[in-house]
Coordinates of C-alpha atoms in Angstrom, one line a residue:
X9 CA -53.3 -14.8 -93.2
X10 CA -51.9 -11.3 -93.2
X11 CA -48.5 -12.2 -94.7
X12 CA -47.0 -10.2 -97.5
X13 CA -46.5 -11.8 -100.9
X14 CA -45.0 -10.6 -104.2
X15 CA -46.2 -11.5 -107.7
X16 CA -44.9 -10.7 -111.1
X17 CA -47.7 -10.3 -113.6
X18 CA -47.5 -10.1 -117.4
X19 CA -50.7 -9.3 -119.4
X20 CA -51.4 -9.2 -123.1
X21 CA -54.7 -8.3 -124.9
X22 CA -56.7 -11.0 -126.8
X23 CA -58.1 -9.7 -130.0
X24 CA -60.9 -11.0 -132.2
X25 CA -60.8 -11.5 -136.0
X26 CA -61.8 -7.8 -136.5
X27 CA -58.9 -6.6 -134.2
X28 CA -61.0 -5.6 -131.3
X29 CA -60.0 -6.6 -127.8
X30 CA -62.1 -9.4 -126.5
X31 CA -60.1 -10.4 -123.4
X32 CA -56.8 -10.4 -121.5
X33 CA -54.3 -13.2 -121.2
X34 CA -52.5 -12.9 -117.8
X35 CA -49.6 -14.9 -116.3
X36 CA -48.8 -14.5 -112.6
X37 CA -45.7 -15.8 -111.0
X38 CA -45.1 -15.9 -107.2
X39 CA -41.7 -14.2 -106.7
X40 CA -42.0 -13.9 -102.9
X41 CA -39.0 -16.1 -102.2
X42 CA -36.9 -14.2 -104.8
X43 CA -37.9 -10.9 -103.3
X44 CA -37.1 -12.0 -99.7
X45 CA -33.7 -13.3 -100.8
X46 CA -32.9 -10.0 -102.5
X47 CA -33.9 -8.0 -99.4
X48 CA -31.8 -10.3 -97.2
X49 CA -28.9 -9.9 -99.5
X50 CA -29.3 -6.1 -99.5
X51 CA -29.5 -6.1 -95.7
X52 CA -26.3 -8.3 -95.4
X53 CA -24.5 -6.0 -97.9
X54 CA -25.5 -2.9 -95.8
X55 CA -24.3 -4.6 -92.6
X56 CA -21.1 -5.6 -94.2
X57 CA -20.6 -2.0 -95.5
X58 CA -21.2 -0.7 -92.0
X59 CA -18.9 -3.2 -90.4
X60 CA -16.2 -2.3 -92.9
X61 CA -16.6 1.4 -92.1
X62 CA -16.6 0.7 -88.4
X63 CA -13.4 -1.3 -88.9
X64 CA -11.9 1.6 -90.8
X65 CA -13.0 4.0 -88.1
X66 CA -11.4 1.7 -85.5
X67 CA -8.1 1.7 -87.4
X68 CA -8.2 5.5 -87.9
X69 CA -9.2 6.0 -84.2
X70 CA -6.3 3.9 -83.0
X71 CA -4.0 5.8 -85.3
X72 CA -5.0 9.3 -84.2
X73 CA -5.6 8.5 -80.5
X74 CA -1.8 8.7 -79.9
X75 CA -1.4 11.8 -82.0
X76 CA -4.3 13.6 -80.2
X77 CA -3.7 12.4 -76.7
X78 CA -0.1 13.6 -76.6
X79 CA -0.7 17.3 -77.4
X80 CA -3.9 17.1 -75.3
X81 CA -1.9 15.8 -72.3
X82 CA 0.5 18.7 -72.8
X83 CA -2.4 21.2 -72.8
X84 CA -3.7 19.8 -69.5
X85 CA -0.2 19.7 -67.9
X86 CA 0.7 23.2 -69.0
X87 CA -2.7 24.7 -68.0
X88 CA -2.3 23.2 -64.5
X89 CA 1.1 24.8 -64.3
X90 CA -0.3 28.1 -65.4
X91 CA -3.1 27.7 -62.7
X92 CA -0.3 27.4 -60.1
X93 CA 1.5 30.4 -61.5
X94 CA -1.7 32.4 -61.5
X95 CA -2.4 31.6 -57.8
X96 CA 1.1 32.9 -56.9
X97 CA 0.8 35.9 -59.1
X98 CA -2.6 36.8 -57.8
X99 CA -1.2 37.4 -54.3
X100 CA 1.1 40.1 -55.8
X101 CA -1.6 41.6 -58.0
X102 CA -4.0 41.7 -55.0
X103 CA -1.4 43.6 -53.0
X104 CA -0.9 46.0 -55.9
X105 CA -4.6 46.5 -56.1
X106 CA -4.9 47.4 -52.4
X107 CA -2.1 49.9 -52.7
X108 CA -3.0 51.5 -56.1
X109 CA -6.6 50.8 -56.8
X110 CA -8.1 49.0 -59.8
X111 CA -6.0 48.6 -63.0
X112 CA -6.2 47.0 -66.4
X113 CA -5.2 43.4 -66.9
X114 CA -5.6 41.9 -70.4
X115 CA -7.7 44.9 -71.4
X116 CA -10.2 44.4 -68.6
X117 CA -10.4 45.7 -65.0
X118 CA -8.4 43.6 -62.6
X119 CA -11.5 43.0 -60.4
X120 CA -13.2 41.3 -63.4
X121 CA -10.2 39.3 -64.4
X122 CA -9.5 38.2 -60.8
X123 CA -12.2 35.5 -61.0
X124 CA -12.4 35.2 -64.8
X125 CA -8.8 33.8 -65.3
X126 CA -9.5 30.9 -63.0
X127 CA -12.8 30.2 -64.9
X128 CA -11.0 30.3 -68.3
X129 CA -8.2 28.0 -67.1
X130 CA -10.6 25.5 -65.7
X131 CA -12.5 25.6 -69.0
X132 CA -9.4 24.7 -70.9
X133 CA -8.7 21.7 -68.6
X134 CA -12.4 20.6 -68.7
X135 CA -12.6 20.7 -72.5
X136 CA -9.3 19.0 -72.9
X137 CA -10.7 16.2 -70.8
X138 CA -13.8 16.2 -73.1
X139 CA -11.5 15.6 -76.1
X140 CA -10.0 12.6 -74.2
X141 CA -13.4 11.3 -73.5
X142 CA -14.5 11.5 -77.2
X143 CA -11.4 9.6 -78.2
X144 CA -12.1 7.0 -75.5
X145 CA -15.7 6.6 -76.6
X146 CA -14.8 6.1 -80.3
X147 CA -12.3 3.5 -79.2
X148 CA -14.9 1.8 -77.1
X149 CA -17.4 1.8 -80.0
X150 CA -14.9 0.1 -82.3
X151 CA -13.2 -2.0 -79.6
X152 CA -16.0 -3.5 -77.5
X153 CA -13.5 -4.9 -74.8
X154 CA -12.9 -1.3 -73.7
X155 CA -15.3 -0.6 -70.8
X156 CA -15.7 2.8 -69.0
X157 CA -15.1 3.2 -65.3
X158 CA -18.4 3.3 -63.3
X159 CA -19.3 5.1 -60.1
X160 CA -22.5 6.4 -58.5
X161 CA -23.5 9.7 -60.2
X162 CA -26.4 12.1 -59.7
X163 CA -28.1 12.7 -63.0
X164 CA -29.2 16.2 -61.9
X165 CA -25.5 17.3 -61.8
X166 CA -24.8 15.7 -65.2
X167 CA -27.8 17.3 -67.0
X168 CA -27.1 20.7 -65.3
X169 CA -23.4 20.6 -66.4
X170 CA -24.4 19.7 -70.0
X171 CA -26.9 22.6 -70.1
X172 CA -24.3 24.9 -68.7
X173 CA -21.8 23.7 -71.3
X174 CA -24.3 24.4 -74.1
X175 CA -25.5 27.7 -72.6
X176 CA -24.7 29.9 -75.6
X177 CA -26.1 27.4 -78.1
X178 CA -29.3 27.2 -76.0
X179 CA -29.7 31.0 -76.0
X180 CA -29.3 31.0 -79.8
X181 CA -31.9 28.3 -80.5
X182 CA -34.7 28.8 -77.9
X183 CA -36.1 31.1 -75.2
X184 CA -37.8 28.2 -73.6
X185 CA -35.4 25.6 -72.2
X186 CA -36.5 24.0 -68.9
X187 CA -35.5 21.2 -66.6
X188 CA -37.7 19.7 -63.9
X189 CA -37.2 17.1 -61.2
X190 CA -37.7 16.5 -57.5
X191 CA -35.3 17.9 -54.9
X192 CA -33.5 14.6 -54.3
X193 CA -30.5 12.7 -55.7
X194 CA -31.2 10.7 -58.9
X195 CA -28.3 8.2 -58.6
X196 CA -27.2 5.8 -61.3
X197 CA -24.0 3.7 -61.7
X198 CA -22.2 5.2 -64.6
X199 CA -19.4 7.1 -66.3
X200 CA -19.7 10.9 -65.8
X201 CA -17.9 11.6 -69.0
X202 CA -20.1 9.3 -71.1
X203 CA -23.4 10.5 -69.4
X204 CA -22.3 14.1 -70.0
X205 CA -21.7 13.3 -73.7
X206 CA -25.1 11.4 -74.0
X207 CA -27.1 14.4 -72.7
X208 CA -24.9 16.9 -74.6
X209 CA -25.6 15.1 -77.9
X210 CA -29.3 14.7 -77.2
X211 CA -29.8 18.4 -76.2
X212 CA -27.9 19.5 -79.3
X213 CA -30.1 17.3 -81.5
X214 CA -33.2 18.8 -79.9
X215 CA -31.9 22.4 -80.4
X216 CA -31.0 21.8 -84.0
X217 CA -34.5 20.6 -84.8
X218 CA -36.3 23.7 -83.6
X219 CA -37.9 25.8 -86.3
X220 CA -37.7 29.1 -84.4
X221 CA -36.5 30.6 -81.1
X222 CA -40.0 30.4 -79.5
X223 CA -40.0 26.6 -79.8
X224 CA -39.3 24.8 -76.5
X225 CA -37.0 22.1 -75.2
X226 CA -37.7 20.4 -71.8
X227 CA -35.9 17.7 -69.8
X228 CA -37.8 15.9 -67.1
X229 CA -36.8 13.0 -64.7
X230 CA -39.5 10.6 -63.6
X231 CA -39.2 7.6 -61.4
X232 CA -40.7 4.1 -61.7
X233 CA -40.5 2.5 -58.2
X234 CA -41.8 -0.8 -59.5
X235 CA -39.0 -1.1 -62.0
X236 CA -36.3 0.7 -59.8
X237 CA -35.6 2.7 -62.9
X238 CA -35.2 6.4 -63.7
X239 CA -36.7 7.7 -66.9
X240 CA -35.3 10.9 -68.4
X241 CA -37.5 12.6 -71.0
X242 CA -36.1 15.0 -73.5
X243 CA -38.9 16.7 -75.4
X244 CA -38.6 19.2 -78.2
X245 CA -41.1 21.2 -80.3
X246 CA -39.0 20.7 -83.4
X247 CA -39.6 19.6 -87.0
X248 CA -39.9 15.9 -86.1
X249 CA -38.4 12.9 -87.7
X250 CA -39.8 11.2 -90.8
X251 CA -40.8 7.5 -90.2
X252 CA -38.2 6.1 -92.7
X253 CA -35.5 8.1 -90.9
X254 CA -36.8 7.1 -87.5
X255 CA -36.4 3.5 -88.3
X256 CA -32.7 4.0 -89.2
X257 CA -31.7 6.0 -86.2
X258 CA -28.8 4.3 -84.4
X259 CA -27.4 2.9 -87.7
X260 CA -23.8 4.0 -87.9
X261 CA -23.0 6.6 -90.6
X262 CA -26.7 7.3 -91.3
X263 CA -27.3 11.1 -91.2
X264 CA -29.7 13.7 -92.5
X265 CA -27.2 16.4 -91.8
X266 CA -24.4 15.4 -94.2
X267 CA -24.5 18.9 -95.8
X268 CA -23.8 20.3 -92.3
X269 CA -20.8 18.1 -91.7
X270 CA -22.7 15.3 -89.9
X271 CA -21.1 11.8 -89.9
X272 CA -24.0 9.9 -88.6
X273 CA -22.1 8.7 -85.5
X274 CA -23.6 10.8 -82.8
X275 CA -26.7 8.9 -82.1
X276 CA -25.1 5.5 -82.7
X277 CA -22.4 6.3 -80.1
X278 CA -25.1 7.7 -77.7
X279 CA -27.1 4.4 -78.1
X280 CA -24.0 2.3 -77.5
X281 CA -23.1 4.2 -74.3
X282 CA -26.6 3.9 -73.0
X283 CA -26.4 0.1 -73.5
X284 CA -23.1 0.1 -71.6
X285 CA -25.1 1.7 -68.7
X286 CA -27.6 -1.2 -68.9
X287 CA -30.1 1.4 -70.1
X288 CA -32.7 1.8 -72.9
X289 CA -33.6 4.6 -75.3
X290 CA -36.9 5.1 -77.1
X291 CA -37.5 7.8 -79.7
X292 CA -41.1 8.9 -80.6
X293 CA -41.6 11.5 -83.2
X294 CA -44.1 13.0 -85.6
X295 CA -43.2 15.3 -88.5
X296 CA -44.1 18.9 -87.6
X297 CA -45.0 18.0 -84.0
X298 CA -41.6 17.4 -82.4
X299 CA -39.8 14.5 -80.7
X300 CA -39.7 12.8 -77.4
X301 CA -36.6 10.8 -76.4
X302 CA -37.0 8.7 -73.3
X303 CA -33.9 7.2 -71.6
X304 CA -34.3 4.5 -69.0
X305 CA -31.4 3.9 -66.5
X306 CA -31.3 1.5 -63.5
X307 CA -31.5 3.6 -60.3
X308 CA -28.6 3.0 -57.9
X309 CA -29.2 2.6 -54.2
X310 CA -26.4 2.4 -51.7
X311 CA -26.4 -1.0 -50.1

């Protein structure tokens, strides 16, 4: 009937009076139930181990959240103060420039630093907020009652910001990184911080899988009017994912990059955040052919 069964077979030769083999005596025992019970026990043990590690992670996250958030808040507050100081100082520096011409500031011409300082300070604030977002996401993963704040967001902006944030990494991994979508808003109800982290993680996974710099990564948004859903496709020409690894993606602490410092939490957190957005994620991959990750998110329409 197509079901799988297990048997344990023991065989022994039957010999004649002259010692020659004249047959085989075999005993077969159906051990399907025993095998299924052992597999179920193994699965339960693995789940218990994962739950124990998640509980430990929740305890550690709760402990370090306070220690990380306090200095992080100081970084944000002090940077904002420096931004105000810079705006006041820039007026004096601009006047000095008009009267005396270009001059050196921090080892670079003032005209270059005039805009660069604002960019650098904004970068500090933005990355400090990312740190806060990572802590919040870890807390949400281990404490399901924590829910993100949702608002209408344009996916084009999120993906563009994620690509801009990873600009240098993209340059190091590939010469062929492309995005494509129609010239219209693609709105979803979501958390900008979490969506940013989702696409940052998935783009990084795609980049790290590429065998050489000529391999490509592409992101494409397609619509499905009948489902009122947006589908975001992230395709790479990477090394692909082995079937046994593919089946375990999303399992907390499972990683093939342990030697590179991977904890196996990136994809499980990504998957959980997509679930919080009422979305779906499907991964199709073939070893040596690359990977296609498709995210489905409900499209938001005003009114």
